[in-house]
PDB file of C-alpha atoms in Angstrom:
ATOM      1  CA  MET A   1      27.311   3.450  24.552  1.00 39.00           C
ATOM      2  CA  ALA A   2      26.866   6.825  22.852  1.00 50.00           C
ATOM      3  CA  GLU A   3      26.170   9.897  24.774  1.00 59.00           C
ATOM      4  CA  ASP A   4      22.554  10.876  25.137  1.00 68.00           C
ATOM      5  CA  LEU A   5      21.758  14.125  23.681  1.00 70.00           C
ATOM      6  CA  VAL A   6      19.093  16.248  25.305  1.00 71.00           C
ATOM      7  CA  LEU A   7      17.109  18.035  22.635  1.00 71.00           C
ATOM      8  CA  ASP A   8      15.161  21.161  22.982  1.00 73.00           C
ATOM      9  CA  THR A   9      11.422  20.776  23.553  1.00 74.00           C
ATOM     10  CA  ALA A  10      10.922  23.478  20.912  1.00 77.00           C
ATOM     11  CA  ILE A  11      12.181  21.103  18.311  1.00 73.00           C
ATOM     12  CA  ARG A  12       9.403  18.738  19.137  1.00 75.00           C
ATOM     13  CA  ASP A  13       6.789  21.392  19.104  1.00 77.00           C
ATOM     14  CA  TRP A  14       7.863  23.208  16.003  1.00 80.00           C
ATOM     15  CA  VAL A  15       9.457  20.599  13.831  1.00 82.00           C
ATOM     16  CA  LEU A  16       8.172  17.088  14.380  1.00 84.00           C
ATOM     17  CA  VAL A  17       4.602  17.796  14.995  1.00 85.00           C
ATOM     18  CA  PRO A  18       4.026  20.450  12.387  1.00 86.00           C
ATOM     19  CA  LEU A  19       5.793  18.364   9.668  1.00 88.00           C
ATOM     20  CA  SER A  20       3.668  15.321  10.403  1.00 89.00           C
ATOM     21  CA  VAL A  21       0.493  17.453  10.506  1.00 90.00           C
ATOM     22  CA  VAL A  22       1.374  19.133   7.295  1.00 89.00           C
ATOM     23  CA  MET A  23       1.974  15.868   5.508  1.00 89.00           C
ATOM     24  CA  VAL A  24      -1.255  14.444   6.719  1.00 90.00           C
ATOM     25  CA  LEU A  25      -3.171  17.531   5.493  1.00 90.00           C
ATOM     26  CA  ILE A  26      -1.479  17.550   2.215  1.00 88.00           C
ATOM     27  CA  GLY A  27      -2.356  13.913   1.708  1.00 87.00           C
ATOM     28  CA  VAL A  28      -6.061  14.612   2.457  1.00 88.00           C
ATOM     29  CA  LEU A  29      -6.016  17.639   0.264  1.00 86.00           C
ATOM     30  CA  ARG A  30      -4.455  15.646  -2.583  1.00 84.00           C
ATOM     31  CA  TYR A  31      -7.138  12.973  -2.220  1.00 84.00           C
ATOM     32  CA  PHE A  32      -9.897  15.477  -2.448  1.00 85.00           C
ATOM     33  CA  VAL A  33      -8.344  17.366  -5.258  1.00 81.00           C
ATOM     34  CA  SER A  34      -7.887  14.251  -7.301  1.00 77.00           C
ATOM     35  CA  LYS A  35     -11.470  13.238  -6.602  1.00 78.00           C
ATOM     36  CA  LEU A  36     -12.631  16.554  -7.893  1.00 80.00           C
ATOM     37  CA  MET A  37     -10.389  16.581 -10.905  1.00 73.00           C
ATOM     38  CA  ARG A  38     -11.230  13.170 -12.020  1.00 70.00           C
ATOM     39  CA  SER A  39     -12.811  13.583 -15.465  1.00 68.00           C
ATOM     40  CA  HIS A  40     -15.794  11.372 -15.918  1.00 69.00           C
ATOM     41  CA  GLN A  41     -15.705   9.970 -19.361  1.00 68.00           C
ATOM     42  CA  ALA A  42     -18.739   8.229 -20.805  1.00 72.00           C
ATOM     43  CA  PRO A  43     -17.765   4.639 -21.332  1.00 73.00           C
ATOM     44  CA  ASP A  44     -17.342   3.502 -24.837  1.00 79.00           C
ATOM     45  CA  LEU A  45     -19.847   0.894 -25.975  1.00 83.00           C
ATOM     46  CA  LYS A  46     -17.285  -1.207 -27.717  1.00 80.00           C
ATOM     47  CA  VAL A  47     -14.970  -1.182 -24.836  1.00 79.00           C
ATOM     48  CA  VAL A  48     -17.678  -2.165 -22.460  1.00 83.00           C
ATOM     49  CA  LYS A  49     -18.793  -5.058 -24.783  1.00 83.00           C
ATOM     50  CA  GLU A  50     -15.274  -6.353 -24.950  1.00 80.00           C
ATOM     51  CA  GLY A  51     -14.896  -6.211 -21.305  1.00 82.00           C
ATOM     52  CA  GLN A  52     -18.101  -8.153 -20.752  1.00 84.00           C
ATOM     53  CA  VAL A  53     -16.988 -10.811 -23.198  1.00 82.00           C
ATOM     54  CA  ILE A  54     -13.722 -11.138 -21.326  1.00 80.00           C
ATOM     55  CA  LEU A  55     -15.471 -11.419 -18.009  1.00 82.00           C
ATOM     56  CA  ARG A  56     -17.669 -14.216 -19.419  1.00 83.00           C
ATOM     57  CA  ALA A  57     -14.642 -16.111 -20.704  1.00 80.00           C
ATOM     58  CA  ARG A  58     -13.003 -15.708 -17.351  1.00 80.00           C
ATOM     59  CA  ASN A  59     -16.038 -17.163 -15.576  1.00 79.00           C
ATOM     60  CA  LEU A  60     -15.985 -20.023 -18.040  1.00 79.00           C
ATOM     61  CA  ARG A  61     -12.319 -20.651 -17.193  1.00 78.00           C
ATOM     62  CA  ALA A  62     -12.982 -20.552 -13.501  1.00 76.00           C
ATOM     63  CA  ALA A  63     -15.985 -22.760 -13.434  1.00 76.00           C
ATOM     64  CA  ALA A  64     -14.813 -25.223 -16.056  1.00 76.00           C
ATOM     65  CA  GLY A  65     -14.841 -27.988 -13.570  1.00 76.00           C
ATOM     66  CA  PHE A  66     -18.549 -27.901 -13.124  1.00 79.00           C
ATOM     67  CA  ILE A  67     -20.003 -28.324 -16.602  1.00 80.00           C
ATOM     68  CA  PRO A  68     -19.771 -31.296 -18.857  1.00 83.00           C
ATOM     69  CA  ALA A  69     -16.616 -31.517 -21.045  1.00 83.00           C
ATOM     70  CA  LYS A  70     -18.601 -31.249 -24.187  1.00 85.00           C
ATOM     71  CA  SER A  71     -20.414 -27.984 -23.351  1.00 83.00           C
ATOM     72  CA  PHE A  72     -17.066 -26.631 -22.116  1.00 82.00           C
ATOM     73  CA  ARG A  73     -15.380 -27.362 -25.479  1.00 83.00           C
ATOM     74  CA  SER A  74     -18.271 -25.909 -27.444  1.00 83.00           C
ATOM     75  CA  ARG A  75     -18.106 -22.729 -25.430  1.00 81.00           C
ATOM     76  CA  LYS A  76     -14.438 -22.625 -25.856  1.00 80.00           C
ATOM     77  CA  THR A  77     -14.755 -22.937 -29.628  1.00 80.00           C
ATOM     78  CA  TYR A  78     -17.368 -20.121 -29.627  1.00 78.00           C
ATOM     79  CA  PHE A  79     -14.732 -17.867 -28.181  1.00 77.00           C
ATOM     80  CA  THR A  80     -11.618 -18.913 -29.944  1.00 77.00           C
ATOM     81  CA  ASN A  81     -12.917 -19.962 -33.348  1.00 73.00           C
ATOM     82  CA  GLU A  82     -10.615 -18.994 -36.252  1.00 61.00           C
ATOM     83  CA  GLU A  83     -13.287 -17.334 -38.347  1.00 61.00           C
ATOM     84  CA  ASN A  84     -15.684 -15.593 -36.111  1.00 63.00           C
ATOM     85  CA  GLY A  85     -14.517 -16.387 -32.543  1.00 63.00           C
ATOM     86  CA  LEU A  86     -15.208 -13.402 -30.333  1.00 63.00           C
ATOM     87  CA  LEU A  87     -11.768 -13.381 -28.726  1.00 64.00           C
ATOM     88  CA  HIS A  88      -9.670 -14.463 -31.632  1.00 64.00           C
ATOM     89  CA  VAL A  89      -7.116 -11.875 -32.705  1.00 64.00           C
ATOM     90  CA  PRO A  90      -4.784 -12.911 -35.532  1.00 57.00           C
ATOM     91  CA  LYS A  91      -1.064 -12.941 -34.643  1.00 56.00           C
ATOM     92  CA  GLY A  92       0.712  -9.746 -35.222  1.00 53.00           C
ATOM     93  CA  GLN A  93      -2.443  -7.684 -35.108  1.00 54.00           C
ATOM     94  CA  ALA A  94      -2.670  -7.606 -31.339  1.00 55.00           C
ATOM     95  CA  GLN A  95      -1.888  -4.261 -30.036  1.00 56.00           C
ATOM     96  CA  ASN A  96       0.582  -3.815 -27.355  1.00 56.00           C
ATOM     97  CA  ALA A  97      -1.494  -2.813 -24.387  1.00 57.00           C
ATOM     98  CA  GLN A  98       0.943  -0.084 -23.547  1.00 54.00           C
ATOM     99  CA  ALA A  99       0.660   1.372 -26.985  1.00 56.00           C
ATOM    100  CA  GLN A 100      -2.980   1.266 -26.788  1.00 59.00           C
ATOM    101  CA  MET A 101      -2.924   3.029 -23.469  1.00 56.00           C
ATOM    102  CA  PHE A 102      -0.958   5.861 -24.768  1.00 55.00           C
ATOM    103  CA  SER A 103      -3.032   6.338 -27.931  1.00 59.00           C
ATOM    104  CA  ASP A 104      -6.062   6.868 -25.949  1.00 66.00           C
ATOM    105  CA  PRO A 105      -5.694  10.567 -24.967  1.00 69.00           C
ATOM    106  CA  ASN A 106      -8.072  10.557 -22.054  1.00 67.00           C
ATOM    107  CA  LEU A 107      -6.291   7.672 -20.266  1.00 70.00           C
ATOM    108  CA  ALA A 108      -2.908   9.292 -20.855  1.00 74.00           C
ATOM    109  CA  MET A 109      -4.138  12.597 -19.543  1.00 75.00           C
ATOM    110  CA  ASP A 110      -5.623  10.938 -16.383  1.00 72.00           C
ATOM    111  CA  MET A 111      -2.338   9.169 -15.721  1.00 76.00           C
ATOM    112  CA  MET A 112      -0.360  12.328 -16.147  1.00 79.00           C
ATOM    113  CA  LYS A 113      -2.706  14.186 -13.830  1.00 75.00           C
ATOM    114  CA  LYS A 114      -2.404  11.531 -11.176  1.00 75.00           C
ATOM    115  CA  ASN A 115       1.344  11.436 -11.485  1.00 80.00           C
ATOM    116  CA  LEU A 116       1.639  15.192 -11.228  1.00 79.00           C
ATOM    117  CA  SER A 117      -0.625  15.315  -8.261  1.00 75.00           C
ATOM    118  CA  MET A 118       1.648  12.834  -6.589  1.00 80.00           C
ATOM    119  CA  ILE A 119       4.997  14.496  -7.542  1.00 85.00           C
ATOM    120  CA  ILE A 120       4.208  18.177  -7.002  1.00 85.00           C
ATOM    121  CA  PRO A 121       3.206  18.057  -3.382  1.00 84.00           C
ATOM    122  CA  GLN A 122       6.114  15.801  -2.538  1.00 86.00           C
ATOM    123  CA  THR A 123       8.511  18.112  -4.210  1.00 89.00           C
ATOM    124  CA  LEU A 124       7.137  21.218  -2.718  1.00 88.00           C
ATOM    125  CA  THR A 125       7.145  19.683   0.821  1.00 86.00           C
ATOM    126  CA  PHE A 126      10.673  18.378   0.356  1.00 87.00           C
ATOM    127  CA  ALA A 127      11.914  21.924  -0.659  1.00 88.00           C
ATOM    128  CA  TRP A 128      10.041  23.462   2.241  1.00 85.00           C
ATOM    129  CA  VAL A 129      11.632  21.019   4.661  1.00 84.00           C
ATOM    130  CA  ASN A 130      15.000  21.574   3.281  1.00 84.00           C
ATOM    131  CA  PHE A 131      14.767  25.379   3.430  1.00 85.00           C
ATOM    132  CA  PHE A 132      13.332  25.730   6.906  1.00 83.00           C
ATOM    133  CA  PHE A 133      14.314  22.659   8.822  1.00 79.00           C
ATOM    134  CA  SER A 134      17.968  21.979   7.977  1.00 76.00           C
ATOM    135  CA  GLY A 135      21.012  22.082  10.017  1.00 75.00           C
ATOM    136  CA  PHE A 136      19.996  20.617  13.348  1.00 78.00           C
ATOM    137  CA  VAL A 137      19.193  17.324  14.946  1.00 78.00           C
ATOM    138  CA  ALA A 138      15.499  16.674  14.730  1.00 79.00           C
ATOM    139  CA  ALA A 139      14.802  13.225  16.140  1.00 81.00           C
ATOM    140  CA  LYS A 140      16.395  10.046  17.443  1.00 81.00           C
ATOM    141  CA  ILE A 141      15.421   6.826  15.768  1.00 81.00           C
ATOM    142  CA  PRO A 142      15.210   4.100  18.433  1.00 80.00           C
ATOM    143  CA  PHE A 143      17.256   1.494  16.499  1.00 78.00           C
ATOM    144  CA  PRO A 144      20.901   1.740  15.679  1.00 77.00           C
ATOM    145  CA  LEU A 145      22.114   1.863  12.075  1.00 75.00           C
ATOM    146  CA  THR A 146      25.473   1.475  10.469  1.00 75.00           C
ATOM    147  CA  GLN A 147      27.786   4.191   9.690  1.00 74.00           C
ATOM    148  CA  ARG A 148      26.978   3.960   6.023  1.00 75.00           C
ATOM    149  CA  PHE A 149      23.558   5.617   6.668  1.00 74.00           C
ATOM    150  CA  ARG A 150      25.198   8.621   8.181  1.00 73.00           C
ATOM    151  CA  GLY A 151      25.338  10.485   4.942  1.00 72.00           C
ATOM    152  CA  MET A 152      21.838   9.903   4.073  1.00 72.00           C
ATOM    153  CA  LEU A 153      20.190  10.456   7.470  1.00 74.00           C
ATOM    154  CA  GLN A 154      22.298  13.177   9.019  1.00 74.00           C
ATOM    155  CA  ASN A 155      22.250  15.493   6.120  1.00 71.00           C
ATOM    156  CA  GLY A 156      22.496  18.935   7.612  1.00 68.00           C
ATOM    157  CA  ILE A 157      24.479  17.943  10.662  1.00 70.00           C
ATOM    158  CA  ASP A 158      28.254  18.423  10.078  1.00 70.00           C
ATOM    159  CA  LEU A 159      29.536  16.669  13.141  1.00 72.00           C
ATOM    160  CA  SER A 160      30.858  13.298  12.540  1.00 68.00           C
ATOM    161  CA  THR A 161      30.882  12.083  16.140  1.00 70.00           C
ATOM    162  CA  VAL A 162      27.222  12.294  16.674  1.00 70.00           C
ATOM    163  CA  ASP A 163      25.540   8.863  16.847  1.00 72.00           C
ATOM    164  CA  VAL A 164      23.863   7.864  13.602  1.00 73.00           C
ATOM    165  CA  SER A 165      20.562   7.462  15.517  1.00 76.00           C
ATOM    166  CA  TYR A 166      20.261  11.245  15.691  1.00 80.00           C
ATOM    167  CA  VAL A 167      18.747  12.231  12.423  1.00 81.00           C
ATOM    168  CA  SER A 168      17.971  15.476  10.614  1.00 82.00           C
ATOM    169  CA  SER A 169      14.518  16.516   9.643  1.00 83.00           C
ATOM    170  CA  ARG A 170      14.933  15.400   6.111  1.00 84.00           C
ATOM    171  CA  SER A 171      15.045  11.816   7.212  1.00 85.00           C
ATOM    172  CA  TRP A 172      11.943  12.525   9.442  1.00 85.00           C
ATOM    173  CA  TYR A 173      10.242  13.716   6.240  1.00 88.00           C
ATOM    174  CA  PHE A 174      11.009  10.444   4.474  1.00 86.00           C
ATOM    175  CA  LEU A 175       9.976   8.445   7.466  1.00 87.00           C
ATOM    176  CA  ASN A 176       6.673  10.204   7.395  1.00 88.00           C
ATOM    177  CA  LEU A 177       6.329   9.775   3.626  1.00 87.00           C
ATOM    178  CA  PHE A 178       6.498   5.949   3.983  1.00 86.00           C
ATOM    179  CA  GLY A 179       4.811   5.567   7.273  1.00 86.00           C
ATOM    180  CA  LEU A 180       1.787   7.693   6.674  1.00 86.00           C
ATOM    181  CA  ARG A 181       0.621   5.415   3.796  1.00 83.00           C
ATOM    182  CA  GLY A 182      -0.889   3.106   6.222  1.00 82.00           C
ATOM    183  CA  LEU A 183      -2.674   5.937   8.053  1.00 86.00           C
ATOM    184  CA  PHE A 184      -3.993   7.258   4.730  1.00 85.00           C
ATOM    185  CA  SER A 185      -5.477   3.873   3.786  1.00 83.00           C
ATOM    186  CA  LEU A 186      -7.255   3.855   7.152  1.00 83.00           C
ATOM    187  CA  ILE A 187      -8.654   7.405   7.134  1.00 83.00           C
ATOM    188  CA  LEU A 188      -9.218   7.890   3.451  1.00 78.00           C
ATOM    189  CA  GLY A 189     -10.565   4.479   2.813  1.00 70.00           C
ATOM    190  CA  GLU A 190      -9.866   1.760   0.248  1.00 65.00           C
ATOM    191  CA  GLU A 191      -6.158   2.086  -0.601  1.00 56.00           C
ATOM    192  CA  ASN A 192      -6.543   5.460  -2.187  1.00 59.00           C
ATOM    193  CA  ALA A 193      -3.351   6.529  -0.696  1.00 50.00           C
ATOM    194  CA  MET A 194      -0.171   6.100  -2.661  1.00 54.00           C
ATOM    195  CA  ASP A 195      -1.501   4.148  -5.552  1.00 52.00           C
ATOM    196  CA  ASP A 196       1.652   5.158  -7.365  1.00 49.00           C
ATOM    197  CA  THR A 197       3.525   2.164  -6.229  1.00 49.00           C
ATOM    198  CA  GLN A 198       0.913  -0.128  -7.614  1.00 48.00           C
ATOM    199  CA  ARG A 199       0.704   1.880 -10.841  1.00 47.00           C
ATOM    200  CA  MET A 200       4.493   1.781 -11.283  1.00 46.00           C
ATOM    201  CA  MET A 201       4.325  -1.900 -11.095  1.00 44.00           C
ATOM    202  CA  GLN A 202       1.563  -1.955 -13.672  1.00 48.00           C
ATOM    203  CA  MET A 203       3.465   0.190 -16.060  1.00 47.00           C
ATOM    204  CA  SER A 204       6.498  -1.955 -15.815  1.00 43.00           C
ATOM    205  CA  GLY A 205       4.325  -5.021 -16.500  1.00 43.00           C
ATOM    206  CA  PHE A 206       3.025  -3.703 -19.737  1.00 41.00           C
ATOM    207  CA  GLY A 207       6.220  -4.306 -21.576  1.00 40.00           C
ATOM    208  CA  PHE A 208       5.310  -7.734 -22.766  1.00 38.00           C
ATOM    209  CA  ASP A 209       3.887  -8.300 -26.255  1.00 38.00           C
ATOM    210  CA  PRO A 210       0.756 -10.328 -26.339  1.00 40.00           C
ATOM    211  CA  SER A 211       1.124 -11.568 -29.861  1.00 38.00           C
ATOM    212  CA  ARG A 212       4.129 -13.736 -28.924  1.00 38.00           C
TER     213      ARG A 212
ATOM    214  CA  MET B   1     -13.261  -6.169  12.445  1.00 41.00           C
ATOM    215  CA  ALA B   2     -15.775  -6.943   9.701  1.00 43.00           C
ATOM    216  CA  ARG B   3     -18.464  -9.341  10.653  1.00 42.00           C
ATOM    217  CA  GLU B   4     -17.171 -12.535   9.193  1.00 42.00           C
ATOM    218  CA  GLY B   5     -20.258 -14.464   9.952  1.00 41.00           C
ATOM    219  CA  ASP B   6     -21.953 -13.754   6.704  1.00 44.00           C
ATOM    220  CA  ARG B   7     -18.878 -13.190   4.655  1.00 50.00           C
ATOM    221  CA  GLY B   8     -17.962 -16.667   3.697  1.00 58.00           C
ATOM    222  CA  ALA B   9     -15.944 -16.379   0.567  1.00 55.00           C
ATOM    223  CA  SER B  10     -15.919 -19.898  -0.746  1.00 53.00           C
ATOM    224  CA  GLY B  11     -19.305 -21.605  -1.204  1.00 47.00           C
ATOM    225  CA  GLY B  12     -21.516 -23.193  -3.783  1.00 42.00           C
ATOM    226  CA  ALA B  13     -20.950 -26.750  -4.698  1.00 40.00           C
ATOM    227  CA  GLU B  14     -18.602 -28.561  -2.386  1.00 40.00           C
ATOM    228  CA  ASP B  15     -16.706 -30.472  -5.023  1.00 42.00           C
ATOM    229  CA  ASP B  16     -13.174 -29.522  -5.791  1.00 47.00           C
ATOM    230  CA  PRO B  17     -11.834 -27.059  -6.709  1.00 54.00           C
ATOM    231  CA  PRO B  18     -13.810 -24.569  -4.645  1.00 60.00           C
ATOM    232  CA  ILE B  19     -14.844 -21.306  -6.194  1.00 65.00           C
ATOM    233  CA  PHE B  20     -14.620 -18.064  -4.439  1.00 69.00           C
ATOM    234  CA  ASN B  21     -16.940 -15.160  -4.247  1.00 71.00           C
ATOM    235  CA  ALA B  22     -14.565 -12.432  -5.266  1.00 72.00           C
ATOM    236  CA  GLU B  23     -16.327  -9.646  -3.552  1.00 76.00           C
ATOM    237  CA  ASN B  24     -16.483 -11.267  -0.182  1.00 79.00           C
ATOM    238  CA  LEU B  25     -12.883 -12.429  -0.374  1.00 81.00           C
ATOM    239  CA  GLN B  26     -11.825  -8.858  -1.241  1.00 82.00           C
ATOM    240  CA  SER B  27     -13.769  -7.420   1.637  1.00 85.00           C
ATOM    241  CA  ASN B  28     -12.115  -9.946   4.000  1.00 83.00           C
ATOM    242  CA  ILE B  29      -8.700  -9.081   2.790  1.00 83.00           C
ATOM    243  CA  LYS B  30      -9.463  -5.459   3.261  1.00 84.00           C
ATOM    244  CA  SER B  31     -10.562  -5.933   6.792  1.00 85.00           C
ATOM    245  CA  ILE B  32      -7.379  -7.885   7.596  1.00 85.00           C
ATOM    246  CA  HIS B  33      -5.321  -4.967   6.115  1.00 85.00           C
ATOM    247  CA  TYR B  34      -7.155  -2.407   8.134  1.00 87.00           C
ATOM    248  CA  SER B  35      -6.746  -4.366  11.334  1.00 87.00           C
ATOM    249  CA  ARG B  36      -3.033  -4.869  10.741  1.00 87.00           C
ATOM    250  CA  THR B  37      -2.404  -1.216   9.902  1.00 88.00           C
ATOM    251  CA  PHE B  38      -4.297  -0.039  13.003  1.00 89.00           C
ATOM    252  CA  LEU B  39      -2.384  -2.554  15.123  1.00 89.00           C
ATOM    253  CA  SER B  40       0.981  -1.460  13.803  1.00 89.00           C
ATOM    254  CA  ILE B  41       0.197   2.166  14.635  1.00 91.00           C
ATOM    255  CA  ILE B  42      -0.962   1.367  18.122  1.00 91.00           C
ATOM    256  CA  GLY B  43       1.985  -1.044  18.562  1.00 91.00           C
ATOM    257  CA  GLY B  44       4.373   1.639  17.492  1.00 90.00           C
ATOM    258  CA  VAL B  45       3.023   4.088  19.967  1.00 91.00           C
ATOM    259  CA  ILE B  46       3.254   1.489  22.715  1.00 91.00           C
ATOM    260  CA  ALA B  47       6.828   0.511  21.837  1.00 90.00           C
ATOM    261  CA  GLY B  48       7.869   4.067  21.945  1.00 88.00           C
ATOM    262  CA  ILE B  49       6.228   4.846  25.253  1.00 89.00           C
ATOM    263  CA  TRP B  50       7.767   1.810  26.848  1.00 87.00           C
ATOM    264  CA  GLY B  51      11.235   2.828  25.564  1.00 83.00           C
ATOM    265  CA  PHE B  52      11.979  -0.270  23.377  1.00 83.00           C
ATOM    266  CA  THR B  53      15.186   0.269  21.436  1.00 80.00           C
ATOM    267  CA  GLY B  54      16.811  -1.597  18.648  1.00 82.00           C
ATOM    268  CA  LEU B  55      16.021  -5.256  18.158  1.00 85.00           C
ATOM    269  CA  THR B  56      13.550  -5.331  21.050  1.00 87.00           C
ATOM    270  CA  GLY B  57      11.248  -2.948  19.164  1.00 88.00           C
ATOM    271  CA  PHE B  58      11.201  -5.121  16.047  1.00 89.00           C
ATOM    272  CA  ILE B  59      10.657  -8.325  18.060  1.00 90.00           C
ATOM    273  CA  PHE B  60       7.699  -6.524  19.693  1.00 91.00           C
ATOM    274  CA  TYR B  61       6.308  -5.654  16.247  1.00 90.00           C
ATOM    275  CA  PHE B  62       6.448  -9.331  15.135  1.00 90.00           C
ATOM    276  CA  LEU B  63       4.913 -10.406  18.346  1.00 91.00           C
ATOM    277  CA  VAL B  64       1.951  -7.942  17.766  1.00 90.00           C
ATOM    278  CA  MET B  65       1.645  -9.165  14.173  1.00 89.00           C
ATOM    279  CA  ALA B  66       1.590 -12.897  15.385  1.00 88.00           C
ATOM    280  CA  ALA B  67      -1.041 -11.943  18.052  1.00 89.00           C
ATOM    281  CA  ALA B  68      -3.076 -10.367  15.271  1.00 87.00           C
ATOM    282  CA  SER B  69      -2.733 -13.336  13.139  1.00 85.00           C
ATOM    283  CA  PHE B  70      -3.873 -15.588  15.857  1.00 85.00           C
ATOM    284  CA  GLY B  71      -6.800 -13.356  16.668  1.00 86.00           C
ATOM    285  CA  LEU B  72      -7.801 -13.319  13.050  1.00 82.00           C
ATOM    286  CA  ALA B  73      -7.598 -17.091  12.796  1.00 81.00           C
ATOM    287  CA  ALA B  74      -9.616 -17.452  15.936  1.00 83.00           C
ATOM    288  CA  LYS B  75     -12.238 -15.148  14.522  1.00 81.00           C
ATOM    289  CA  ALA B  76     -12.367 -17.204  11.432  1.00 78.00           C
ATOM    290  CA  LYS B  77     -12.948 -20.227  13.651  1.00 78.00           C
ATOM    291  CA  PHE B  78      -9.771 -21.701  12.333  1.00 74.00           C
ATOM    292  CA  SER B  79     -11.407 -22.857   9.156  1.00 74.00           C
ATOM    293  CA  ILE B  80      -9.445 -20.693   6.801  1.00 71.00           C
ATOM    294  CA  CYS B  81     -10.856 -22.051   3.620  1.00 71.00           C
ATOM    295  CA  THR B  82     -14.358 -20.743   4.383  1.00 72.00           C
ATOM    296  CA  TYR B  83     -13.126 -17.109   4.434  1.00 73.00           C
ATOM    297  CA  PHE B  84      -9.840 -16.888   2.542  1.00 74.00           C
ATOM    298  CA  ASP B  85      -8.129 -18.609  -0.339  1.00 73.00           C
ATOM    299  CA  SER B  86      -4.930 -19.493   1.362  1.00 74.00           C
ATOM    300  CA  TRP B  87      -3.148 -19.463   4.676  1.00 72.00           C
ATOM    301  CA  ASN B  88      -0.738 -16.865   3.633  1.00 72.00           C
ATOM    302  CA  ARG B  89      -3.440 -14.286   3.568  1.00 65.00           C
ATOM    303  CA  ILE B  90      -3.819 -14.357   7.320  1.00 67.00           C
ATOM    304  CA  PHE B  91      -0.280 -14.925   8.341  1.00 73.00           C
ATOM    305  CA  LEU B  92       1.958 -13.086   5.935  1.00 74.00           C
ATOM    306  CA  ASP B  93      -0.075 -10.481   4.083  1.00 69.00           C
ATOM    307  CA  GLY B  94       0.593  -6.920   5.034  1.00 72.00           C
ATOM    308  CA  ILE B  95       3.278  -7.558   7.706  1.00 76.00           C
ATOM    309  CA  PHE B  96       5.914  -5.531   5.882  1.00 76.00           C
ATOM    310  CA  GLY B  97       3.464  -2.847   4.913  1.00 76.00           C
ATOM    311  CA  GLY B  98       2.689  -2.212   8.486  1.00 86.00           C
ATOM    312  CA  LEU B  99       6.384  -2.159   9.369  1.00 89.00           C
ATOM    313  CA  MET B 100       6.916   1.361   8.065  1.00 88.00           C
ATOM    314  CA  SER B 101       3.893   2.779   9.979  1.00 89.00           C
ATOM    315  CA  PHE B 102       5.163   0.966  13.105  1.00 91.00           C
ATOM    316  CA  VAL B 103       8.660   2.511  12.768  1.00 90.00           C
ATOM    317  CA  LEU B 104       7.176   6.021  12.162  1.00 90.00           C
ATOM    318  CA  PHE B 105       4.910   5.952  15.260  1.00 91.00           C
ATOM    319  CA  TRP B 106       7.592   4.213  17.338  1.00 90.00           C
ATOM    320  CA  THR B 107      10.079   6.923  16.512  1.00 88.00           C
ATOM    321  CA  PHE B 108       7.565   9.575  17.174  1.00 88.00           C
ATOM    322  CA  ALA B 109       6.467   8.246  20.626  1.00 89.00           C
ATOM    323  CA  TYR B 110       9.928   7.353  21.664  1.00 86.00           C
ATOM    324  CA  ASP B 111      11.228  10.862  20.921  1.00 84.00           C
ATOM    325  CA  ILE B 112       8.330  12.664  22.552  1.00 83.00           C
ATOM    326  CA  VAL B 113       8.505  10.628  25.739  1.00 82.00           C
ATOM    327  CA  HIS B 114      12.198   9.937  26.142  1.00 77.00           C
ATOM    328  CA  ILE B 115      14.259  12.473  24.406  1.00 70.00           C
ATOM    329  CA  PHE B 116      12.362  15.732  24.623  1.00 64.00           C
TER     330      PHE B 116
END
């Protein structure tokens, strides 16, 4: 059983609590800043029309079991007719959704703003943590980890005999980064916190070509 | 917890397949998410104060999640199809999302109470 270190109360008062408080406050600040900076663009009539047509087609697909087969087929032909079907797009002309997204300058600007507003506070806070809070044991995580995590978690501590459970403040920062997502979704409402993971998934999903 | 009395998600004609009111379904899923998050945070603080270490803490977390699932199922009067589209929503959704919050608050409470 490893030795139990006794840590100074001052570490708790001046490292753990301020770091968490600062991260919560930065998250709240980021939420309000992004709300203020969100540029409200007037919706384009063509885009709205297309969206409504797609919505109607989706309802048709979902409720297809409730209407007679003949009327379903006639509605389907209305949408996908070769000459004047509303949703028919000739092969090869379909624009890749990602290309479309980047050619629309407003959308690209919005995304860049959101990305920046996510990255900049994280980078700044990380630099602040590294500068002020390095070189000492900050916390003890209550579960044991293998020796391989030592390099990652005990970054400023140069003793190799200290138990891996005693971590530096950099790992406390990362723990806060991931753990406060849930708290943000509670206090800021409606999943506004850390949308970037979802958006990253969306961006990776846009690679497919709809014309194939 | 959201009032689930008037939030039935599937309705309309009783033939198969049932259709779902997307808005109500979304609101139900959101309320599950909120209650799981809240319970992970509280569970983390409790685990830290009681001094669970290692595997015991994780077992405690899964116990709390199972109790939450049971409570949600009981609140939905065990007829899941009235309120959700699949059983997985109640039992599996959001468990690993809450794990990070649990670990954070567990570490925090454990350190404050036991180490410092």
